[in-house]
Coordinates of C-alpha atoms and ligand atoms in Angstrom, one line a residue:
X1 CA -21.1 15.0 18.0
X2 CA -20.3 14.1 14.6
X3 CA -16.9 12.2 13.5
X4 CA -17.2 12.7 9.8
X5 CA -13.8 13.0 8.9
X6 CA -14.4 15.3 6.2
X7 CA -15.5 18.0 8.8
X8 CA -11.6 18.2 10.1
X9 CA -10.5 18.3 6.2
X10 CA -13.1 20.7 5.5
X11 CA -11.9 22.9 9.0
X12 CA -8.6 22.9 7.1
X13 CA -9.4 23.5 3.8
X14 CA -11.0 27.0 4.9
X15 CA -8.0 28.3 6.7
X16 CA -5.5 27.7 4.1
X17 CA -8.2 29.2 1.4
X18 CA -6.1 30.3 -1.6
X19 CA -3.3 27.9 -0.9
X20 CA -2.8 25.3 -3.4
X21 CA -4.2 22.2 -2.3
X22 CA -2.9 19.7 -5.5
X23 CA -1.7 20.6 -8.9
X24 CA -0.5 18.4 -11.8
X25 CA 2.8 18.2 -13.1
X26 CA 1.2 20.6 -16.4
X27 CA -0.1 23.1 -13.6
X28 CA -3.7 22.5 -13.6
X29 CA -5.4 22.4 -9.7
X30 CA -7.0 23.4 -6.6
X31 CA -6.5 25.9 -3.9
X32 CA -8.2 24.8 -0.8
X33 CA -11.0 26.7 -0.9
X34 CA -11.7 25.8 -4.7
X35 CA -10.9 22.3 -3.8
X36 CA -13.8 22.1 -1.0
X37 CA -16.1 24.3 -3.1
X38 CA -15.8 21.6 -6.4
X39 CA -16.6 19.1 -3.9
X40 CA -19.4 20.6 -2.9
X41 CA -20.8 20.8 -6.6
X42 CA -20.3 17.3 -6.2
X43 CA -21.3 16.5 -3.4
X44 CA -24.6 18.1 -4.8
X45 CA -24.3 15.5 -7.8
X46 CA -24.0 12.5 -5.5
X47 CA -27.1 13.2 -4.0
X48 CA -29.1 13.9 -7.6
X49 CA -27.6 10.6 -8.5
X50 CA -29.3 8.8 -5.4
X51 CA -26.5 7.9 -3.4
X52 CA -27.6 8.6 0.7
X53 CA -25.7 7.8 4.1
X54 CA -24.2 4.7 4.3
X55 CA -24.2 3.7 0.0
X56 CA -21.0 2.3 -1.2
X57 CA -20.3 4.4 -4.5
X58 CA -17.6 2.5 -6.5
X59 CA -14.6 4.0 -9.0
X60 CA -12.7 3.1 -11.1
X61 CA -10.8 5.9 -12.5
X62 CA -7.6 7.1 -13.8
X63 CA -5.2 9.4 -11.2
X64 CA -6.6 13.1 -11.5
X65 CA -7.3 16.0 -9.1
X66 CA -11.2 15.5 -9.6
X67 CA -11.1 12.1 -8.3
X68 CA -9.7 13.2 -4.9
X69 CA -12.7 15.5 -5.1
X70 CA -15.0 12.7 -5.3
X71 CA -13.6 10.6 -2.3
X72 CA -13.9 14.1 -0.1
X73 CA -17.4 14.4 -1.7
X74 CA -18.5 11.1 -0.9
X75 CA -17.0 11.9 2.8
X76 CA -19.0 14.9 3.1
X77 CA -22.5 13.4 2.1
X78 CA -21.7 9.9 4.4
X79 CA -21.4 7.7 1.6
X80 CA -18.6 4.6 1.6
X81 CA -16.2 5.9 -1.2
X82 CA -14.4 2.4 -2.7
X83 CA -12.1 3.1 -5.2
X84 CA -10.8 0.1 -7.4
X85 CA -7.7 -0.8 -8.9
X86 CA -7.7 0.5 -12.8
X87 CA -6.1 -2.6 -13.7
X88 CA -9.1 -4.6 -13.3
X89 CA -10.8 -6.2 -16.2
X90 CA -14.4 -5.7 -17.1
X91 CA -15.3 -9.6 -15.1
X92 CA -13.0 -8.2 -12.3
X93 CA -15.1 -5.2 -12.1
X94 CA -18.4 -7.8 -12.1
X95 CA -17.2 -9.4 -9.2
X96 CA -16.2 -6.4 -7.1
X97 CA -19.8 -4.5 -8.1
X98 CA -21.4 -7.9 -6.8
X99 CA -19.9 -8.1 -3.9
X100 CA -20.1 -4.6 -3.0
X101 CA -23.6 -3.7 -4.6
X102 CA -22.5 -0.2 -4.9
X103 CA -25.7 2.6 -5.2
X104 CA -23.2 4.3 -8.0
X105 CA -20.6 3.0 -10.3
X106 CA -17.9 5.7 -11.6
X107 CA -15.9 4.6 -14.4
X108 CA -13.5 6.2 -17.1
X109 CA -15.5 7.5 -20.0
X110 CA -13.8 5.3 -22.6
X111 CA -15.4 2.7 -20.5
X112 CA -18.6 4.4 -20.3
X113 CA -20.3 1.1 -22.2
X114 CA -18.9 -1.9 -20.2
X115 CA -19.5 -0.2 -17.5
X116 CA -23.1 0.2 -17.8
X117 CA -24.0 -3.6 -19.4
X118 CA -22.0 -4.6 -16.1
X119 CA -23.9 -2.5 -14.1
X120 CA -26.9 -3.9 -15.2
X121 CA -26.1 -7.2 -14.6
X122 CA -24.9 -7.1 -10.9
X123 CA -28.0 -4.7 -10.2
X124 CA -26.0 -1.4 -9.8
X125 CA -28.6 1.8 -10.8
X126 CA -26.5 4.0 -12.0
X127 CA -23.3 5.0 -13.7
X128 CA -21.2 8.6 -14.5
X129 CA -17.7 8.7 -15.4
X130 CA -14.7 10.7 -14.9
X131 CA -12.0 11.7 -16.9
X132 CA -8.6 12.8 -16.3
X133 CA -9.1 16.4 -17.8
X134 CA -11.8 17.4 -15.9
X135 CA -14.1 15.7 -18.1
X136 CA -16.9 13.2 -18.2
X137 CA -20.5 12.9 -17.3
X138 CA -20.3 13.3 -13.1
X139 CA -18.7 16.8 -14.1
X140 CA -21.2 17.7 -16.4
X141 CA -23.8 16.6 -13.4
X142 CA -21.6 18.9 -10.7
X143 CA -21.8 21.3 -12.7
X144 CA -25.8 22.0 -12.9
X145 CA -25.5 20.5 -9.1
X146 CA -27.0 22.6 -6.4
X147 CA -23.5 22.5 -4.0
X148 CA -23.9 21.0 -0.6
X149 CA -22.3 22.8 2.3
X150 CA -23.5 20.7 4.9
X151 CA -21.4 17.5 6.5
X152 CA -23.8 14.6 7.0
X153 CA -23.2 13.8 10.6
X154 CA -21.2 10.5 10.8
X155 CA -20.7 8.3 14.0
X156 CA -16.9 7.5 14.4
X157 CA -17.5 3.6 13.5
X158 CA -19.8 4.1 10.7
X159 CA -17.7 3.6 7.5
X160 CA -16.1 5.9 5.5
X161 CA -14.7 3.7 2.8
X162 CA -14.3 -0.1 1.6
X163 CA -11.3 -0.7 0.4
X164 CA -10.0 -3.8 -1.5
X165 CA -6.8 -5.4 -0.3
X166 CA -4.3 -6.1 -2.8
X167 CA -4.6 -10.0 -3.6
X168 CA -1.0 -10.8 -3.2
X169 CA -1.9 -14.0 -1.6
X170 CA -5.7 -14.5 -2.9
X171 CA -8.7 -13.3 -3.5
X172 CA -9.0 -9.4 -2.9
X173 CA -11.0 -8.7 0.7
X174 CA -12.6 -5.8 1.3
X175 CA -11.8 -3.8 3.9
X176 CA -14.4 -2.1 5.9
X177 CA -12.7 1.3 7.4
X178 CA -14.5 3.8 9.5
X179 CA -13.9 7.4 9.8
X180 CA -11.9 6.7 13.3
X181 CA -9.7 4.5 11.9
X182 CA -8.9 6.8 8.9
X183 CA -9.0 10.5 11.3
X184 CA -7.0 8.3 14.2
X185 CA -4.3 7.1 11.8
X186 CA -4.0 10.9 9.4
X187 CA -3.5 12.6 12.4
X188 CA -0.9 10.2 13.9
X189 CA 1.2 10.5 10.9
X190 CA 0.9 13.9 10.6
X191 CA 2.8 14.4 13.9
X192 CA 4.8 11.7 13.5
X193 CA 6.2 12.8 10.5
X194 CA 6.0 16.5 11.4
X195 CA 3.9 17.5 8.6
X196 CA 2.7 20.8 8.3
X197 CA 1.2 23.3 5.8
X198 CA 4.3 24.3 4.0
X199 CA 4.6 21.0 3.1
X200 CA 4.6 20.0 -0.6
X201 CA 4.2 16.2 -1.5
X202 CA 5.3 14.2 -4.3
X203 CA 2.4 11.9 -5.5
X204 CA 3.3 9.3 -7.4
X205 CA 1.5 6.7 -6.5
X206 CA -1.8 4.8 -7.2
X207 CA -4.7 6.3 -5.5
X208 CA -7.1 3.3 -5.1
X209 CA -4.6 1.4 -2.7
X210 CA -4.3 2.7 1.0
X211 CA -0.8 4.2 0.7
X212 CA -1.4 6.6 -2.1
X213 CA -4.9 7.1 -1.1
X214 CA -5.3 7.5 2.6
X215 CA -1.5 7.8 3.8
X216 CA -1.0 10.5 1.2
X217 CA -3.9 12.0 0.4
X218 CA -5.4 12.1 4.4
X219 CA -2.5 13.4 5.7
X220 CA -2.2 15.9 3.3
X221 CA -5.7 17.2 4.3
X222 CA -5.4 16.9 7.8
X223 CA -2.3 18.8 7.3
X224 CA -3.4 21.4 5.2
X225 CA -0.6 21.0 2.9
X226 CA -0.4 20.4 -0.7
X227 CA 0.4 17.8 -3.2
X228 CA 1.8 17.3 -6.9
X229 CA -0.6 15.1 -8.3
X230 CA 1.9 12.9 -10.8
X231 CA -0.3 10.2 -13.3
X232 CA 2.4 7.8 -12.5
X233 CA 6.3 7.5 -11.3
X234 CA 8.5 9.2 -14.6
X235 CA 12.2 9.9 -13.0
X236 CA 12.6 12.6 -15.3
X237 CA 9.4 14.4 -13.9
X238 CA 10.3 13.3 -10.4
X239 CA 13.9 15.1 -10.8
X240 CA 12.0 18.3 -12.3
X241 CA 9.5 18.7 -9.2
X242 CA 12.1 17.5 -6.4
X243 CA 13.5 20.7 -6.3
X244 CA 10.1 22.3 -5.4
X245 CA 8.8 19.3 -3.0
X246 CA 9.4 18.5 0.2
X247 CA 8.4 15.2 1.0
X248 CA 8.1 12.0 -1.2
X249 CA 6.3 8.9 -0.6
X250 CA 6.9 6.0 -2.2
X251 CA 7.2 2.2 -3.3
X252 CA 10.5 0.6 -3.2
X253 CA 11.0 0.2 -7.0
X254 CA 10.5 4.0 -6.7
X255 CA 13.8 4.2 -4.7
X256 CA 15.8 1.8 -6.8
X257 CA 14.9 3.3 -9.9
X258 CA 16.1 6.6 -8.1
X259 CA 19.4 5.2 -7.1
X260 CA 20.3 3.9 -10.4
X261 CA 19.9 7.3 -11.6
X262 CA 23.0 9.8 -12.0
X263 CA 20.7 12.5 -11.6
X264 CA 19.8 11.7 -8.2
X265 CA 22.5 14.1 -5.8
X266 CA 22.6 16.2 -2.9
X267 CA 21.8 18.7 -4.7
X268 CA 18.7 17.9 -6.4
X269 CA 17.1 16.7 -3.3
X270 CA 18.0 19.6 -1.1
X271 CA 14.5 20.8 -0.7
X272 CA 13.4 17.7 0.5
X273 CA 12.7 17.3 4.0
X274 CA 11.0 13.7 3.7
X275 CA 11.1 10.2 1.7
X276 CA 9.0 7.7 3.2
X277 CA 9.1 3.8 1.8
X278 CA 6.4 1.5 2.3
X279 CA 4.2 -1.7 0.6
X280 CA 6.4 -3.8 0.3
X281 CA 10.0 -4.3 1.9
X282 CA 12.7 -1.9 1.1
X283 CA 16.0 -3.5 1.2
X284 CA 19.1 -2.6 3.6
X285 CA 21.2 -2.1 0.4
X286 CA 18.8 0.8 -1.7
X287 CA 18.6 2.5 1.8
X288 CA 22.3 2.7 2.4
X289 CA 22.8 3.4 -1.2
X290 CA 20.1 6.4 -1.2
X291 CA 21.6 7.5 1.9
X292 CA 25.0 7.6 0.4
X293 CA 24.0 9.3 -2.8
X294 CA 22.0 12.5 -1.3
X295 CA 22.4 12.4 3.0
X296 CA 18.6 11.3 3.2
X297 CA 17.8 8.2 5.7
X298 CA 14.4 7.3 3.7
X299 CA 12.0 6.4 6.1
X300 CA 10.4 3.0 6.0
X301 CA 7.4 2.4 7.8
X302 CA 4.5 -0.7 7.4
X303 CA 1.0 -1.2 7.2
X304 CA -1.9 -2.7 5.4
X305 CA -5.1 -1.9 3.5
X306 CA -7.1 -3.2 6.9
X307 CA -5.1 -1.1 9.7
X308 CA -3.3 2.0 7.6
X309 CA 0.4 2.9 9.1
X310 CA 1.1 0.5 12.3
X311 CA 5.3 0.9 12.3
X312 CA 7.8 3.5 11.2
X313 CA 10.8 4.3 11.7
X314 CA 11.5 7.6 14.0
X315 CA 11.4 10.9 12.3
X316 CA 14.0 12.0 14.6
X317 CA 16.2 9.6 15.5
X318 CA 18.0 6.1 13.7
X319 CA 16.2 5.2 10.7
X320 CA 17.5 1.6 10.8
X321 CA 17.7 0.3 7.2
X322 CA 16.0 -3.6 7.1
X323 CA 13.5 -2.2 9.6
X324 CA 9.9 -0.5 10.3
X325 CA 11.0 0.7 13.0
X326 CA 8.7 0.9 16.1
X327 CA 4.6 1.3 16.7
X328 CA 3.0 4.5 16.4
X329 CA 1.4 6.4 19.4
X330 CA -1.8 4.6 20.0
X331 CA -0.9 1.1 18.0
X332 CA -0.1 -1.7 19.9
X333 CA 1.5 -4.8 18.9
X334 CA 2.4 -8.2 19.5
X335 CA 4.9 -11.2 18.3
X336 CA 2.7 -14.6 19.1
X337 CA 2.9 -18.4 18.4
X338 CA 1.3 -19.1 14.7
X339 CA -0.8 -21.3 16.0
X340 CA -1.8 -20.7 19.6
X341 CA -1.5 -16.4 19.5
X342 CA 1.0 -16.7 22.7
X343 CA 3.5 -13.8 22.3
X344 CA 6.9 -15.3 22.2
X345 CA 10.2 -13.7 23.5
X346 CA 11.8 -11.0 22.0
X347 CA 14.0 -12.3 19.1
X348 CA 11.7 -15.0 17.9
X349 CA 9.9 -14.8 14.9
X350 CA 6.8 -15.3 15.0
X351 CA 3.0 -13.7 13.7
X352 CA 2.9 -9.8 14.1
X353 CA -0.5 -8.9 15.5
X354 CA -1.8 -5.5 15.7
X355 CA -4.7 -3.5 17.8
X356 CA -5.3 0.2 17.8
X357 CA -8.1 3.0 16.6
X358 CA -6.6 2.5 13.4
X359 CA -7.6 -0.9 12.8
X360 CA -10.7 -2.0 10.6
X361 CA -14.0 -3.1 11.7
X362 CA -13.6 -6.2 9.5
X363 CA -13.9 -7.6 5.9
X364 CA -17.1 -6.6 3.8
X365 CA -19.5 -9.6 3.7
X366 CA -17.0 -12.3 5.3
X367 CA -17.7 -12.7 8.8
X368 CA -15.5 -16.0 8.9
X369 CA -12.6 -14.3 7.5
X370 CA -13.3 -11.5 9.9
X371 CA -13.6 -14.2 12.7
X372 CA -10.2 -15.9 12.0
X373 CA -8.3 -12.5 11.4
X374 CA -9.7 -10.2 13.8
X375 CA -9.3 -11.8 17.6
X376 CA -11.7 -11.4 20.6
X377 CA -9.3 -9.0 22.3
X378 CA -9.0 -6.7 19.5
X379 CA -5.7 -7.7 17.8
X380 CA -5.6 -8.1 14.1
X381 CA -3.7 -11.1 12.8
X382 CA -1.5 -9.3 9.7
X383 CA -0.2 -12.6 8.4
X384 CA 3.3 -10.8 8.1
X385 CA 6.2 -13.1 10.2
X386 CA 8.6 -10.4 12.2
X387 CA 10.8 -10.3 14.9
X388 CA 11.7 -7.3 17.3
X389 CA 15.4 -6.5 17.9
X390 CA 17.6 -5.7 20.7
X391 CA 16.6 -1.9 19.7
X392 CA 13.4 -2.4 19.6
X393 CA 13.2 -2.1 16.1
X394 CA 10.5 -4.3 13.9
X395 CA 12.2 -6.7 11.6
X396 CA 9.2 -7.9 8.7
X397 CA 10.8 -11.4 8.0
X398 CA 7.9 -12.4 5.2
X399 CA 4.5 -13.5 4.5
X400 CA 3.2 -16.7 6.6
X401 CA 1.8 -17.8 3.4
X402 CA 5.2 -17.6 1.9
X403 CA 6.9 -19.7 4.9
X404 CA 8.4 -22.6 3.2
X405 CA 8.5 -25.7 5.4
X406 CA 10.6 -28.5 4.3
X407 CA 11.3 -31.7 6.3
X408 CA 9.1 -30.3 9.1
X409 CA 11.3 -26.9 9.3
X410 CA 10.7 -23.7 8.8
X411 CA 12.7 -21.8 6.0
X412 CA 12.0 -18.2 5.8
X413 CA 12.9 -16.8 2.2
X414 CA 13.9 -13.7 3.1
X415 CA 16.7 -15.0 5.0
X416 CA 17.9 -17.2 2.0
X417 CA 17.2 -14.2 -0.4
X418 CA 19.6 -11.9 1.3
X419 CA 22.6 -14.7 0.9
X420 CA 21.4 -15.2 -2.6
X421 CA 21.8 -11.2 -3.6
X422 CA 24.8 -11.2 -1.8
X423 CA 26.2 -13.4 -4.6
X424 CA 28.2 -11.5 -7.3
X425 CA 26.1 -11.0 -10.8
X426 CA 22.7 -11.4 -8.8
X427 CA 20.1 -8.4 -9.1
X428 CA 17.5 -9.9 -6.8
X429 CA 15.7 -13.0 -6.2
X430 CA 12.8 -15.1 -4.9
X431 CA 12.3 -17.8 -2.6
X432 CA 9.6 -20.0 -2.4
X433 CA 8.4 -23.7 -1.5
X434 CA 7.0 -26.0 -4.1
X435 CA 5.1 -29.4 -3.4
X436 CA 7.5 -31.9 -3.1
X437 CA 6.9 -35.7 -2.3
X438 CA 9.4 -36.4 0.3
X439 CA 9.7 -33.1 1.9
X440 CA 6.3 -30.8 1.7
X441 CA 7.9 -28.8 0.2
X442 CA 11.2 -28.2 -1.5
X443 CA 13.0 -24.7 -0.9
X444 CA 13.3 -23.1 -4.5
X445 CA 15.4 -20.4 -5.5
X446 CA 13.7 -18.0 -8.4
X447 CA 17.0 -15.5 -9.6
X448 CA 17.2 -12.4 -11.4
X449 CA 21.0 -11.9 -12.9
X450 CA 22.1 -8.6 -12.6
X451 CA 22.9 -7.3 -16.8
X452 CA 24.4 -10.0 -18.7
X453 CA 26.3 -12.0 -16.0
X454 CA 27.0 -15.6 -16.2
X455 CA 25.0 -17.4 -13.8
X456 CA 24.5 -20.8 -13.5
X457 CA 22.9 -23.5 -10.6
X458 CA 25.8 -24.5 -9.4
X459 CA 27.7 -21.3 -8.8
X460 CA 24.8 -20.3 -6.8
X461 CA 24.3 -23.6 -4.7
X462 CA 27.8 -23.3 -4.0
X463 CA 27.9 -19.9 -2.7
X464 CA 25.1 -21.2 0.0
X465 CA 27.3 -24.0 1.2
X466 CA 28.5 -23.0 4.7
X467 CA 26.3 -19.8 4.3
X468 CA 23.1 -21.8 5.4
X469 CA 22.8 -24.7 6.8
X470 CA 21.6 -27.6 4.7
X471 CA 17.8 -27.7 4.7
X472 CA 17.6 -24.0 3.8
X473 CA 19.4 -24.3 0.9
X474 CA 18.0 -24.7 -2.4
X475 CA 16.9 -28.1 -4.2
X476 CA 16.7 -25.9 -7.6
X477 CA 17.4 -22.9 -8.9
X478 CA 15.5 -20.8 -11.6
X479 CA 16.9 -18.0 -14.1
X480 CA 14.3 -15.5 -15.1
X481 CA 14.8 -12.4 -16.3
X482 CA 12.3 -10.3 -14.0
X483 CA 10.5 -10.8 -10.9
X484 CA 6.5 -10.5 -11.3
X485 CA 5.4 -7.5 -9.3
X486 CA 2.3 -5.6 -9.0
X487 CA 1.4 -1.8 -9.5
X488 CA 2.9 -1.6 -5.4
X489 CA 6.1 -3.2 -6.6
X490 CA 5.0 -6.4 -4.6
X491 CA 6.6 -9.6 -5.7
X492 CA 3.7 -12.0 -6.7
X493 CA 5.2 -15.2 -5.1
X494 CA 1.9 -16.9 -5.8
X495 CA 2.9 -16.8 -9.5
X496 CA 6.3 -18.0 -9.0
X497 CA 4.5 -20.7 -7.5
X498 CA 2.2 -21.7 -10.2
X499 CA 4.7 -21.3 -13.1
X500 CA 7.1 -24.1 -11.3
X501 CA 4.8 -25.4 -9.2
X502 CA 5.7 -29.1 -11.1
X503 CA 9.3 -29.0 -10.5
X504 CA 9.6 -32.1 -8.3
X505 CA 6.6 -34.0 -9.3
Ligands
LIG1 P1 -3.8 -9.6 0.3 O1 -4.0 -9.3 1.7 O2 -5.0 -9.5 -0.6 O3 -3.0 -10.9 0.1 P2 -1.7 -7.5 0.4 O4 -1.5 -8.0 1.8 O5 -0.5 -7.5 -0.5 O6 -2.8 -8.4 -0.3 P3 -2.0 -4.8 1.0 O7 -2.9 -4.5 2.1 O8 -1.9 -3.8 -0.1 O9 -2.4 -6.1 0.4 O10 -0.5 -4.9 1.5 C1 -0.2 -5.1 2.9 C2 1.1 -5.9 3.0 O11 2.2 -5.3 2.3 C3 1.5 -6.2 4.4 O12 0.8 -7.2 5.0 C4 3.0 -6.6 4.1 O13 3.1 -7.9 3.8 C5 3.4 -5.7 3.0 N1 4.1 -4.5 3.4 C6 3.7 -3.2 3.6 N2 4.7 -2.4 4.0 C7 5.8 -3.2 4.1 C8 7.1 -3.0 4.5 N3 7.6 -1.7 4.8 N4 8.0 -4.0 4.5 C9 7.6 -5.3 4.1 N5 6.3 -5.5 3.8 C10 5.4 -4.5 3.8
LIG2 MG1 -2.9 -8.6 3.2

């Protein structure tokens, strides 16, 4: 039996025939039965263009409809599809084509040149690009393409894609996911979150991270529902398609940009069924505050480029704001000692590990990475700290690489963060530890005034007097005017880090 994944998309895509599949903002698209015929043309192309079972075809391309055809394309003739973030430079791209030696490269046209002097330095044959209108050379191939209608037969741990994590706290890994652990995790969210084919998705997001890509786009399929295919998050767009959606997945900065918007009502969101927050942690107060402003509980639910969705909060039920909420049917995990992997009692913190279908078979071409990360008995070690509640809800307390330990304790910055915001004329703020000669480290506050309030040091150090005890607080406080944050809205502590890093030297 096979367990391509694209034979269940493909299952779908016939029944809902004429129904829209994904359309852009400007109305352009795909019905489901155009949809799996285009990727069939392509699927053709792919296999003109050398690519067989098993070769990792890379892209790099800007958001469009066709590039979704191209990952089901890839699917369909058992290729590895591995998409890459378009913010990579042209030596970023030479280090993820060497690692990856992909059998195709597909780039933007306007990169078309690069591309193929990079390509012929890391040894990959051949290149095609894609454009955002339809356009570039892979079309033109599809086009004269003899279309494949057949599914290369897949086995459910051969891979269906690699897929590069994001690099918050190092080098980018690649992820090795097989078609069970993508199928196990669409279908999972697709009753979890009671999708169905009436549904009509907001797409905002980046599609070569697993959120936009996978959460978003495999759900969709294995739903048969459509999506609104959105080059990037424009409020006033959002606030002209909300009326017509019915779900909306997104990034936190999404929701605060939302929330600082007078547009956003009742009203205008009355359609929507749906709005799921995940990447990076959404806080207690946009939740409340989105709640307040149009009745909707978002739901926020966590995962990771290696496992897909592990957590969420219920669809039916409390959707507790500061939380993940709970496992998914068929993900198990644990809260164990840093060091030894012993779970601990509830209402420690401690290392979240996770095991399930859904996670990865390890990291492309690092088998000691794989070995420290992925344990004998299955569970994956996420490097996220947490702590379960007397609900049984999932509390993500940080990153262990963002654990400051000063004087031999622990200081977790998200606890110190939440008294800092708390502080009137702060907009947000970052904790981190810096190398310091007496204690390890020295617990540093990085803060973000909210407008043009007068901050200073002092006010802040004295706020945390009494609030914390002594070794959490502060030695020094930093004024900046933003927070550095990737395309996911992720802070990038490791920055913060190097851009103070000689504060007490
Ligand atoms: P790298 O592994 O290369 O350092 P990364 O971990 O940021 O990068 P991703 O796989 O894109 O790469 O992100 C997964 C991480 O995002 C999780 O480990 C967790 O730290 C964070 N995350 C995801 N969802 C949430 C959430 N709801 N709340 C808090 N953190 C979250
Ligand atoms: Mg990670």
């Amino acid at each position: 039996m096979s367990h391509n994944l694209f034979a269940t998309f493909a299952e779908r895509m016939r029944e809902r025939g004429d129904a829209d599949f994904i359309t852009t903002h400007g109305g352009r698209g795909y019905s489901h039965r155009e949809a799996l015929a285009a990727s069939a043309r392509l699927a053709g192309a792919l296999t003109v263009l050398g690519v067989t079972p098993g070769d990792r075809v890379a892209v790099q391309v800007d958001k469009s409809p066709e590039a979704i055809l191209l990952y089901l394309a890839c699917l369909r003739i058992g290729g590895v599809y591995l998409p890459l973030n378009t913010g990579y430079t042209g030596e970023e791209i030479r280090y993820f084509l060497t690692d990856a030696e992909p059998a195709l490269f597909v780039c933007r046209p306007a990169n078309a040149g690069e591309a193929r002097t990079i390509a012929a330095d890391t040894g990959c044959p051949t290149v095609e690009s894609l454009g955002t209108a339809s356009d570039g050379s892979l079309m033109e191939a599809a086009a004269c393409a003899e279309p494949r209608d057949d599914i290369v037969a897949r086995g459910e741990h051969d891979l269906a894609a690699i897929l590069y994590t994001s690099g918050t706290t190092g080098r980018s890994k690649g992820a090795m996911l097989t078609h069970r652990n993508l199928g196990s995790n669409a279908a999972t969210l697709v009753e979890a979150w009671h999708f169905g084919a009436d549904d009509r998705l907001i797409h905002a997001l980046p599609i070569f991270h697993t959120h936009g890509l996978f959460v978003a786009c495999n759900v969709t399929l294995m739903a048969g529902s459509s999506m609104l295919f959105l080059p990037k998050f424009d409020a006033d767009v959002i606030f002209e398609e909300l009326p017509r959606g019915t779900v909306m997945m997104g990034v936190p900065t999404f929701y605060t940009r939302l929330v600082a918007d007078d547009r956003l009502t009742p009203e205008v969101t009355a359609n929507m069924r749906l709005f799921v927050s995940g990447s990076a942690p959404l806080t207690a107060e946009t939740h409340q505050a989105f709640e307040a402003k149009t009745g909707h509980a978002i739901l926020e639910r966590y995962g990771m480029t290696e496992t897909n969705m592990n957590l969420s909060n219920p669809y039916d039920g409390e959707r507790r704001a500061g939380t993940v909420g709970m496992p998914l049917p068929g993900v198990e995990y644990r809260i164990t000692d840093r060091d030894t992997h012993a779970p601990l009692p509830r209402g420690e913190i401690g290392m979240l590990e996770i095991r399930g279908p859904n996670v990865f078979a390890g990291y492309w071409r690092m088998p000691e990475k794989t070995r420290e990360e992925l344990l004998e008995d299955g569970f994956f070690v996420t490097g996220d700290l947490a702590m379960v509640d007397e609900h049984g809800y999932v509390h993500i307390v940080g990153r262990d690489k963002d654990l400051v330990i000063s004087g031999g304790y622990n200081v977790y910055p998200k606890e110190v963060e939440q008294v800092i915001d708390e502080l009137d004329g702060v907009h947000e703020s970052a904790v981190i530890g810096l190398p310091h000669p007496d204690f390890g480290e020295g617990v540093t506050a990085v803060v973000v005034p909210e407008g043009d309030a007068h901050l200073d040091e002092v006010r802040v150090l004295d706020h945390l007097q009494g609030r914390l005890a002594k070794y959490k607080q502060p030695k020094r406080v930093f004024f900046v005017d933003s927070l550095p944050r990737n395309t996911m809205g992720k802070v990038q502590k490791n920055q913060l880090r190097q851009q103070f890093e000689d504060t007490y030297r």
